[in-house]
C-alpha cells in the first residue's frame, strides 16, 4: 500500500469518529422515554401524525404486540411496493412509459426494499418509473431503516427497564427515527450530493450528440434524494443500474467520501446512543472498538490486495507498481476518478455496514480482494451493520460472549446488570445462526440446481464465488452484487427473496423476544465475579467470538471459491 492509501483510510476513520459523540448523544435524546429539548421540538408534528393515523402514542407495548405491529406494518409496505411496480404504467411521473414490472421481479424487489436489503435484479433507469422510484422505493428506504432503529431501541429498553412488561411503542419509535434522524440527515446529504453534480429532476431522458457523431441517451430523475437515504439508511439500492459507479450518482471524489461517511455515520453513532441509554457510555465505546478492531484490518487487507495487482500477471512484463504516472495494482472494474483505495474502502464499508451500494465491480477484484467483502457479510453484518440491525446483531454476539465467559468461571453470566439465562441464549443463538444457515443451505441449493448454475457467467471457482456472494448478500440483508450472475430468473428471484425475508424478520422478532425477557428481570448488582464488559479484554473476547463463528461456518465454502481461485492465480492456472 502507498502512503496515500493509508492517509485516505485514516482520514475517513478520523472524520467518522468525530461524528460519533454528537450524533449519538442527539439520538439518545430523541429516543428517551422522558420529554427533553430534542424530542419536544417536533411534538406538534408528532401529535398530528398520530391523530391522523389513529395511533395511541401513550401505549406501552409488550414485546409480542411490538413484534406483531412491526411485522404487520412491514408486510403492508411489501404489498404497497409490489402493487406500485405492477401498476406503474398507469401512474404519473413515467415519461419513459415503462410497463409493469413482471410478477417475479416485482416480488423480489418488494421483499428486497422492505427487508432493507435492496438487492437489485433490475436496471433502475430501464425498469422503474420516477413514481416507482420516489413513492415506492425511496419511501421504503426510510421505513425499513426506521424499523431497524426501532427494534434496536426496544432491545436497549429491555436492558434499561427493571421488572417491566413493555418495551416501548413501535409507532413512536418509527416516527421519531424518521422525523428527527433520517429526514434531516437525508436533506443535508442530498444537498451536498446535488452540489457535486448528482441529478435531481423529473425530466425525460435526454438524447445528446457525441463527439463521434452518434447519439447517447442520458438518464435523468430524482436521484439525489434517493441516494441520500440509500446511504444513510444502509439500503444500497441504486437509482441507476451502475449504482454509485454511475457519474450521475457519484460524480466526484468528494461525493464518494460523503457517501462512504453516510453509510457508517448512524451505525457508529448508535453505539454511543446505546451506551448513553444504558447509563454507561463505556459499553458503547467497547462495542464500537470491537467493530473497528475487525473492520480496519480487513479494509486495509482488501486495499492491499487490490494495490498488489493480479497475481496471474506477476510473471509477465507488466508494470503494476504505483508511481506518479499510474495507480498500479488492479484497476479492472474500477472508476478512474476513485482509484484503488476509494474503491476498496468503499467495498469494505458497504459490505460491513449492510448497505450494498457499490462504486466498483466486485467481480473484477482480485480473489483475496473479493474474499474480504464476502466474509464481512458472512460475519452476520454486525461490523457496523445495518442501521439498528447491525447493533442488535452485535448485542446478540455480546450475549453469547458473556455466556461463554460465564461457562469458563462457573457463574451465571450477566450483561449490563441482567442475568443471561436459557431464553436469552436461545434468542441470541437464533440471531447468530439463522443467516449462517440461510447462506449455507441457499448456496447448496443453487449449486445443485441446473436453474441456479445456469445464471453463472464464469466456470469453476470464480463461478462458485458468484453464487456464494449472491446468497451471502441476500441472507445477510446486504444487497451488493458481485456481478457476473444473471439474477433476474424465476429461480434466483424466489431463492433470494426467501433468504431476504427470513434474514430480516425472524431475527428482529428474536431480538424483541429477548428485549421482553430482559425488561421483566430485576437488576443484579455487580460483584467480584462479574465480567466487566467495557474493558479491552471483553473487546478481544467479543471480536474472537464473531470471527470464530464466521470462520468455522464459512471457511470450507471460501476454500472452494476465492481461496481456490487465489491459489490457481499464483500457480498460473
XYZ file of C-alpha atoms in Angstrom:
573
model
C 0.000 0.000 0.000
C 1.084 3.581 -0.640
C 1.218 6.443 1.869
C -1.760 7.959 0.058
C -3.745 4.770 0.722
C -3.061 4.923 4.456
C -3.858 8.652 4.534
C -7.270 8.168 2.909
C -8.224 5.310 5.232
C -7.001 7.257 8.281
C -8.857 10.421 7.233
C -12.107 8.511 6.840
C -11.824 6.893 10.274
C -10.898 10.209 11.934
C -13.889 12.055 10.453
C -16.196 9.163 11.333
C -15.080 9.097 14.969
C -15.578 12.867 15.210
C -19.282 12.406 14.422
C -19.949 9.581 16.901
C -20.471 11.549 20.112
C -22.606 14.480 18.839
C -24.898 12.336 16.721
C -25.013 9.531 19.282
C -25.983 11.880 22.119
C -28.586 13.528 19.898
C -30.213 10.158 19.118
C -30.175 9.211 22.799
C -32.284 12.309 23.468
C -34.573 11.541 20.513
C -35.437 8.085 21.853
C -35.503 8.953 25.549
C -38.696 7.954 27.369
C -38.832 11.359 29.055
C -39.530 14.641 27.164
C -36.422 16.750 26.551
C -35.212 19.667 24.443
C -34.851 17.488 21.316
C -37.983 15.320 21.131
C -40.153 18.231 22.373
C -39.158 20.153 19.223
C -41.446 18.187 16.920
C -44.201 17.390 19.398
C -46.887 19.131 17.349
C -45.924 17.337 14.168
C -45.858 14.020 16.014
C -49.298 14.570 17.570
C -50.758 15.497 14.199
C -49.390 12.325 12.620
C -50.634 10.136 15.471
C -54.092 11.739 15.323
C -54.329 11.275 11.542
C -53.289 7.628 11.815
C -55.436 6.904 14.868
C -52.438 5.858 16.953
C -52.310 5.854 20.752
C -48.838 7.251 21.350
C -49.073 6.657 25.114
C -49.490 2.889 24.702
C -46.533 0.973 26.141
C -46.386 -2.264 24.149
C -45.315 -5.678 25.329
C -42.767 -7.393 23.089
C -45.365 -9.585 21.362
C -47.553 -6.642 20.390
C -44.470 -4.630 19.376
C -43.354 -7.516 17.124
C -46.834 -8.045 15.667
C -47.249 -4.369 14.794
C -43.740 -4.253 13.314
C -44.400 -7.323 11.169
C -47.850 -6.181 10.011
C -46.542 -2.727 9.100
C -43.717 -4.168 7.004
C -45.913 -6.731 5.248
C -48.247 -3.876 4.305
C -45.222 -1.973 2.987
C -44.198 -5.026 0.968
C -47.640 -5.224 -0.634
C -47.593 -1.488 -1.372
C -44.239 -1.662 -3.190
C -45.407 -4.702 -5.165
C -48.634 -3.040 -6.311
C -46.865 0.168 -7.358
C -44.466 -1.777 -9.548
C -47.244 -3.805 -11.136
C -49.305 -0.715 -11.967
C -46.616 1.867 -12.792
C -47.720 2.053 -16.444
C -50.940 3.771 -15.323
C -49.358 6.012 -12.688
C -47.910 9.528 -13.175
C -44.229 10.524 -13.490
C -43.439 7.926 -16.114
C -42.081 9.946 -19.077
C -40.306 6.891 -20.478
C -43.606 4.939 -20.477
C -42.159 1.924 -18.680
C -44.551 -1.017 -18.452
C -45.471 -3.087 -15.428
C -42.640 -4.963 -13.729
C -43.104 -8.704 -14.214
C -44.501 -10.515 -11.112
C -41.419 -12.492 -10.020
C -39.107 -9.497 -10.245
C -41.677 -7.227 -8.570
C -42.000 -9.623 -5.602
C -38.229 -9.957 -5.291
C -37.811 -6.180 -5.353
C -40.644 -5.614 -2.855
C -39.104 -8.060 -0.364
C -35.689 -6.567 -1.036
C -36.658 -2.993 -0.203
C -38.909 -3.958 2.721
C -36.161 -6.006 4.333
C -33.588 -3.193 3.997
C -31.629 -5.356 1.553
C -32.153 -3.505 -1.732
C -30.818 -6.339 -3.839
C -31.459 -5.297 -7.438
C -32.138 -7.778 -10.221
C -33.256 -4.905 -12.464
C -31.742 -1.842 -14.125
C -33.169 1.259 -12.452
C -33.072 3.541 -15.488
C -34.582 0.887 -17.779
C -37.267 -0.606 -15.496
C -38.605 1.738 -12.815
C -40.599 4.942 -13.399
C -39.857 8.090 -11.404
C -43.055 7.481 -9.426
C -41.976 3.940 -8.501
C -38.514 5.141 -7.521
C -39.737 8.056 -5.394
C -43.004 6.766 -3.891
C -42.333 3.044 -3.512
C -38.574 2.519 -3.252
C -37.358 5.741 -1.612
C -40.200 5.752 0.939
C -39.426 2.143 1.823
C -35.791 3.132 2.232
C -36.876 5.404 5.105
C -39.312 2.936 6.660
C -37.091 -0.150 6.590
C -34.228 1.818 8.133
C -36.532 3.257 10.801
C -37.781 -0.265 11.564
C -34.235 -1.429 12.297
C -33.643 1.513 14.624
C -36.968 0.923 16.406
C -36.163 -2.742 17.114
C -32.752 -1.729 18.477
C -34.259 0.899 20.777
C -36.756 -1.668 22.104
C -33.867 -4.033 22.884
C -31.956 -1.273 24.647
C -35.027 -0.547 26.765
C -35.002 -4.242 27.696
C -31.587 -3.732 29.273
C -32.609 -0.458 30.922
C -36.021 -1.320 32.397
C -36.450 -3.387 35.543
C -39.444 -5.581 36.288
C -41.332 -4.095 33.311
C -43.793 -5.796 30.997
C -43.372 -3.480 27.979
C -40.568 -2.325 25.658
C -41.998 0.898 24.176
C -44.277 1.962 21.360
C -43.349 0.883 17.815
C -45.196 3.767 16.148
C -43.472 6.380 18.289
C -40.015 4.873 17.732
C -40.637 4.659 13.968
C -41.915 8.211 13.767
C -39.050 9.676 15.782
C -36.402 7.745 13.837
C -37.834 9.149 10.613
C -38.653 12.699 11.704
C -35.648 13.511 13.885
C -32.855 11.371 12.404
C -33.353 10.140 8.840
C -35.168 13.082 7.252
C -32.830 15.881 8.479
C -29.667 13.941 7.670
C -31.035 12.958 4.248
C -31.774 16.603 3.435
C -28.194 17.627 4.256
C -26.625 14.739 2.315
C -28.912 15.280 -0.699
C -27.910 18.952 -0.904
C -24.220 18.039 -0.675
C -24.650 15.498 -3.472
C -26.509 17.963 -5.683
C -23.654 20.431 -5.161
C -21.321 17.804 -6.671
C -23.487 17.222 -9.738
C -25.870 14.417 -8.783
C -29.084 14.823 -10.790
C -32.402 15.730 -9.134
C -35.280 16.366 -11.550
C -38.282 14.688 -13.201
C -37.291 15.473 -16.791
C -37.489 12.967 -19.621
C -34.255 11.293 -20.704
C -32.030 13.443 -22.928
C -30.620 12.444 -26.316
C -27.321 14.235 -26.908
C -24.831 14.187 -29.803
C -21.459 12.615 -29.088
C -18.065 13.695 -30.437
C -18.153 10.627 -32.686
C -21.324 11.965 -34.337
C -23.513 9.407 -32.661
C -26.347 9.802 -30.157
C -26.274 8.977 -26.472
C -29.252 8.825 -24.109
C -28.663 10.431 -20.710
C -30.968 9.197 -17.921
C -32.445 11.789 -15.584
C -34.597 11.573 -12.441
C -34.909 12.420 -8.725
C -31.672 10.632 -7.892
C -30.020 12.753 -5.160
C -32.921 12.441 -2.715
C -32.970 8.656 -3.071
C -29.187 8.261 -2.906
C -29.044 10.197 0.369
C -31.369 7.782 2.160
C -29.910 4.773 0.353
C -26.604 5.558 2.103
C -27.852 6.842 5.473
C -30.357 4.018 5.820
C -27.787 1.414 4.704
C -30.216 0.485 1.940
C -27.907 0.498 -1.060
C -30.396 0.337 -3.923
C -29.049 2.455 -6.753
C -31.209 4.851 -8.734
C -29.270 3.718 -11.805
C -28.128 0.203 -12.587
C -24.430 1.020 -12.107
C -25.216 2.260 -8.598
C -22.520 4.543 -7.146
C -20.209 3.863 -10.093
C -22.620 5.930 -12.237
C -21.394 9.528 -12.743
C -24.905 10.880 -12.061
C -24.992 9.099 -8.674
C -21.419 9.635 -7.546
C -19.582 12.156 -9.737
C -16.549 13.267 -7.677
C -14.096 12.031 -5.024
C -15.827 14.343 -2.516
C -19.267 12.860 -3.257
C -17.651 9.431 -2.857
C -16.327 10.432 0.582
C -19.737 11.795 1.601
C -21.422 8.563 0.529
C -18.926 6.398 2.422
C -19.298 8.528 5.549
C -23.099 8.422 5.255
C -23.067 4.628 5.340
C -21.234 4.410 8.670
C -22.370 7.545 10.450
C -25.617 6.255 12.012
C -24.461 2.685 12.863
C -21.333 4.102 14.548
C -23.242 6.777 16.466
C -25.854 4.250 17.632
C -23.093 2.593 19.685
C -22.769 5.831 21.661
C -26.571 6.076 21.866
C -26.669 2.558 23.322
C -24.046 3.410 25.946
C -25.799 6.632 26.863
C -29.234 4.992 27.218
C -27.948 2.137 29.433
C -26.176 4.678 31.642
C -22.609 3.581 30.894
C -21.078 5.114 27.782
C -18.043 2.860 28.107
C -20.293 -0.016 26.967
C -20.987 1.775 23.695
C -17.323 2.610 23.116
C -16.425 -1.055 23.744
C -18.868 -2.209 21.053
C -17.557 0.436 18.636
C -13.959 -0.600 19.383
C -14.855 -4.222 18.590
C -16.310 -3.202 15.254
C -13.204 -1.173 14.342
C -10.904 -3.953 15.555
C -12.390 -6.295 12.955
C -13.117 -3.762 10.225
C -9.787 -1.946 9.899
C -7.503 -4.966 9.249
C -9.969 -6.346 6.704
C -10.342 -2.986 4.929
C -6.572 -2.482 4.791
C -6.149 -6.064 3.590
C -8.665 -5.504 0.789
C -6.929 -2.339 -0.412
C -3.521 -4.042 -0.150
C -4.745 -6.993 -2.229
C -6.023 -4.662 -4.956
C -2.906 -2.492 -4.818
C -0.743 -5.606 -5.231
C -2.477 -6.391 -8.518
C -3.476 -9.607 -10.226
C -1.110 -12.431 -9.192
C -1.585 -14.072 -12.594
C 0.205 -11.092 -14.197
C 3.184 -11.009 -11.854
C 5.231 -13.332 -14.034
C 4.679 -11.196 -17.123
C 6.332 -7.950 -18.133
C 3.515 -5.825 -16.686
C 4.338 -2.737 -14.611
C 1.793 -2.865 -11.767
C 3.720 -0.689 -9.312
C 2.124 2.561 -8.092
C 4.017 5.662 -9.277
C 3.459 9.317 -10.098
C 2.210 8.258 -13.540
C -0.171 5.434 -12.593
C -2.066 3.943 -9.676
C -0.597 0.490 -10.221
C -2.344 -2.588 -8.883
C -5.609 -3.982 -10.198
C -7.689 -1.250 -11.857
C -10.040 -3.662 -13.670
C -13.663 -2.808 -12.892
C -12.821 0.427 -11.074
C -13.636 4.050 -11.873
C -10.509 6.080 -12.610
C -11.964 9.065 -10.702
C -11.903 6.989 -7.487
C -8.863 4.748 -7.927
C -7.956 1.675 -5.916
C -8.153 2.896 -2.332
C -11.526 4.649 -2.649
C -12.935 1.620 -4.451
C -11.509 -0.885 -1.971
C -12.503 1.150 1.075
C -15.999 1.671 -0.363
C -16.367 -2.102 -0.892
C -15.300 -2.839 2.694
C -17.615 -0.180 4.133
C -20.672 -1.150 2.119
C -20.368 -4.863 2.956
C -19.504 -4.250 6.603
C -22.496 -1.977 7.033
C -25.166 -3.978 5.235
C -25.518 -1.156 2.713
C -24.949 -2.838 -0.627
C -24.129 0.240 -2.697
C -21.127 -0.312 -4.955
C -18.762 2.012 -6.823
C -16.690 -0.764 -8.422
C -17.287 -4.212 -9.880
C -16.546 -6.663 -7.063
C -16.443 -9.458 -9.650
C -13.264 -7.855 -11.024
C -11.446 -7.691 -7.687
C -8.510 -9.992 -7.081
C -9.514 -13.291 -5.397
C -8.374 -12.106 -1.966
C -9.863 -8.669 -2.586
C -13.213 -10.304 -3.359
C -12.954 -12.563 -0.301
C -12.971 -9.628 2.133
C -16.390 -8.106 1.272
C -17.850 -11.613 1.045
C -16.600 -12.522 4.540
C -17.643 -9.176 6.025
C -21.207 -10.053 5.036
C -20.883 -13.623 6.289
C -19.851 -12.387 9.749
C -23.539 -11.574 10.155
C -23.488 -7.871 9.222
C -22.586 -6.895 12.774
C -19.413 -4.927 11.931
C -21.389 -1.671 11.997
C -24.114 -3.479 10.022
C -27.445 -2.007 9.005
C -28.895 0.927 10.932
C -30.188 -0.645 14.124
C -29.944 -4.224 12.862
C -26.143 -4.209 12.961
C -26.000 -3.179 16.607
C -28.725 -5.534 17.789
C -26.886 -8.318 15.940
C -23.677 -7.375 17.741
C -25.517 -7.340 21.074
C -26.632 -10.912 20.325
C -22.944 -11.818 19.908
C -22.200 -9.968 23.181
C -24.740 -12.172 24.959
C -23.036 -15.249 23.508
C -19.643 -13.881 24.598
C -20.678 -13.316 28.234
C -22.300 -16.761 28.253
C -19.017 -18.348 27.147
C -17.126 -16.323 29.770
C -19.644 -17.436 32.411
C -19.053 -21.070 31.497
C -15.303 -20.560 31.948
C -15.595 -19.317 35.547
C -18.646 -21.361 36.522
C -21.016 -18.430 37.171
C -24.374 -17.426 35.751
C -23.490 -14.901 33.031
C -24.611 -11.281 33.362
C -24.693 -8.434 30.858
C -25.464 -4.853 31.836
C -26.853 -5.994 35.179
C -29.223 -8.619 33.745
C -28.769 -12.364 34.172
C -28.382 -14.176 30.862
C -30.389 -17.386 31.071
C -31.692 -20.053 28.715
C -34.291 -17.855 26.979
C -31.810 -15.091 26.147
C -29.293 -17.626 24.869
C -31.898 -19.259 22.619
C -32.841 -15.906 21.095
C -29.185 -14.856 20.653
C -28.375 -18.225 19.072
C -31.239 -17.808 16.607
C -29.949 -14.360 15.647
C -26.437 -15.707 15.092
C -27.325 -18.957 13.310
C -30.242 -18.017 11.005
C -28.130 -16.011 8.497
C -25.393 -18.659 8.542
C -27.897 -21.426 7.825
C -29.532 -19.435 5.032
C -26.184 -18.835 3.297
C -25.011 -22.438 3.516
C -28.342 -24.040 2.570
C -29.155 -21.446 -0.101
C -25.765 -21.852 -1.808
C -26.058 -25.641 -1.706
C -29.489 -25.480 -3.344
C -28.166 -23.125 -6.050
C -25.126 -25.271 -6.794
C -27.216 -28.455 -7.092
C -29.902 -26.859 -9.250
C -29.464 -26.546 -13.041
C -31.527 -23.342 -12.883
C -29.111 -21.918 -10.326
C -25.947 -22.839 -12.221
C -27.446 -21.512 -15.474
C -27.209 -17.945 -14.159
C -23.435 -18.082 -13.621
C -21.248 -16.312 -16.163
C -17.909 -17.898 -15.259
C -16.962 -21.546 -14.730
C -15.021 -23.058 -11.841
C -14.073 -21.424 -8.576
C -14.982 -17.905 -9.700
C -18.466 -19.014 -10.715
C -18.927 -20.617 -7.301
C -17.881 -17.288 -5.723
C -20.565 -15.506 -7.748
C -23.272 -17.795 -6.342
C -21.870 -17.769 -2.793
C -21.659 -13.969 -2.840
C -25.239 -13.544 -4.106
C -26.724 -15.791 -1.400
C -24.485 -14.246 1.293
C -25.658 -10.788 0.220
C -29.354 -11.722 0.368
C -29.152 -13.825 3.541
C -27.453 -11.007 5.435
C -29.655 -8.203 4.060
C -26.686 -6.546 2.349
C -27.817 -6.252 -1.274
C -24.484 -5.694 -3.002
C -23.854 -7.721 -6.142
C -20.596 -9.460 -7.016
C -21.611 -9.315 -10.650
C -21.421 -11.995 -13.290
C -24.691 -13.622 -12.199
C -27.921 -13.393 -14.197
C -30.181 -12.968 -11.193
C -33.448 -11.991 -12.881
C -34.685 -15.545 -13.348
C -37.557 -17.322 -11.541
C -35.087 -19.495 -9.590
C -32.905 -16.667 -8.295
C -35.821 -14.291 -7.671
C -37.536 -16.901 -5.470
C -34.411 -18.183 -3.688
C -33.031 -14.747 -2.849
C -36.481 -13.402 -1.950
C -36.907 -16.170 0.647
C -33.419 -15.539 2.022
C -34.001 -11.779 2.350
C -37.326 -12.180 4.175
C -36.105 -14.852 6.605
C -32.894 -12.953 7.331
C -34.777 -9.842 8.387
C -37.943 -10.528 10.305
C -37.292 -13.723 12.335
C -34.131 -12.060 13.679
C -35.978 -8.899 14.605
C -38.665 -10.929 16.395
C -35.993 -12.914 18.282
C -34.410 -9.658 19.446
C -37.781 -8.316 20.589
C -38.412 -11.554 22.497
C -35.067 -11.063 24.217
C -35.994 -7.444 24.953
C -39.246 -8.530 26.621
C -37.463 -11.117 28.759
C -34.723 -8.695 29.835
C -37.178 -5.913 30.662
C -39.014 -8.223 33.074
C -35.838 -9.083 35.005
C -34.575 -7.316 38.094
C -31.190 -5.617 38.154
C -28.282 -7.630 39.535
C -25.652 -5.522 41.311
C -22.089 -6.116 40.066
C -19.950 -8.367 42.234
C -16.388 -9.672 42.307
C -17.398 -12.417 39.850
C -18.998 -10.060 37.285
C -17.195 -9.879 33.937
C -16.574 -6.194 33.063
C -17.923 -5.622 29.559
C -16.235 -2.299 28.863
C -12.617 -3.435 29.010
C -10.098 -4.364 26.269
C -10.367 -7.978 27.463
C -14.088 -8.085 26.631
C -13.474 -6.289 23.325
C -10.971 -9.003 22.377
C -13.328 -11.772 23.556
C -16.264 -10.371 21.591
C -14.166 -9.939 18.433
C -12.926 -13.527 18.764
C -16.474 -14.872 19.079
C -17.592 -13.020 15.942
C -14.556 -14.139 13.937
C -14.599 -17.744 15.124
C -18.288 -18.187 14.264
C -17.693 -16.674 10.815
C -14.523 -18.664 10.191
C -15.860 -22.026 11.339
C -19.040 -21.656 9.308
C -17.697 -20.352 6.030
C -14.052 -21.389 5.680
C -14.938 -24.562 3.705
C -17.113 -22.559 1.300
C -14.482 -19.835 0.921
C -11.882 -22.526 0.225
C -13.925 -23.663 -2.782
C -14.277 -20.094 -4.091
C -11.845 -17.190 -3.632
C -9.107 -19.177 -1.841
C -9.003 -21.803 -4.606
C -9.005 -19.036 -7.214
C -6.096 -17.288 -5.478
C -4.051 -20.483 -5.443
C -4.829 -21.058 -9.122
C -3.786 -17.497 -9.971
C -0.493 -17.789 -8.091
C 0.344 -21.055 -9.840
C -0.607 -19.645 -13.249
C -3.766 -21.723 -13.840
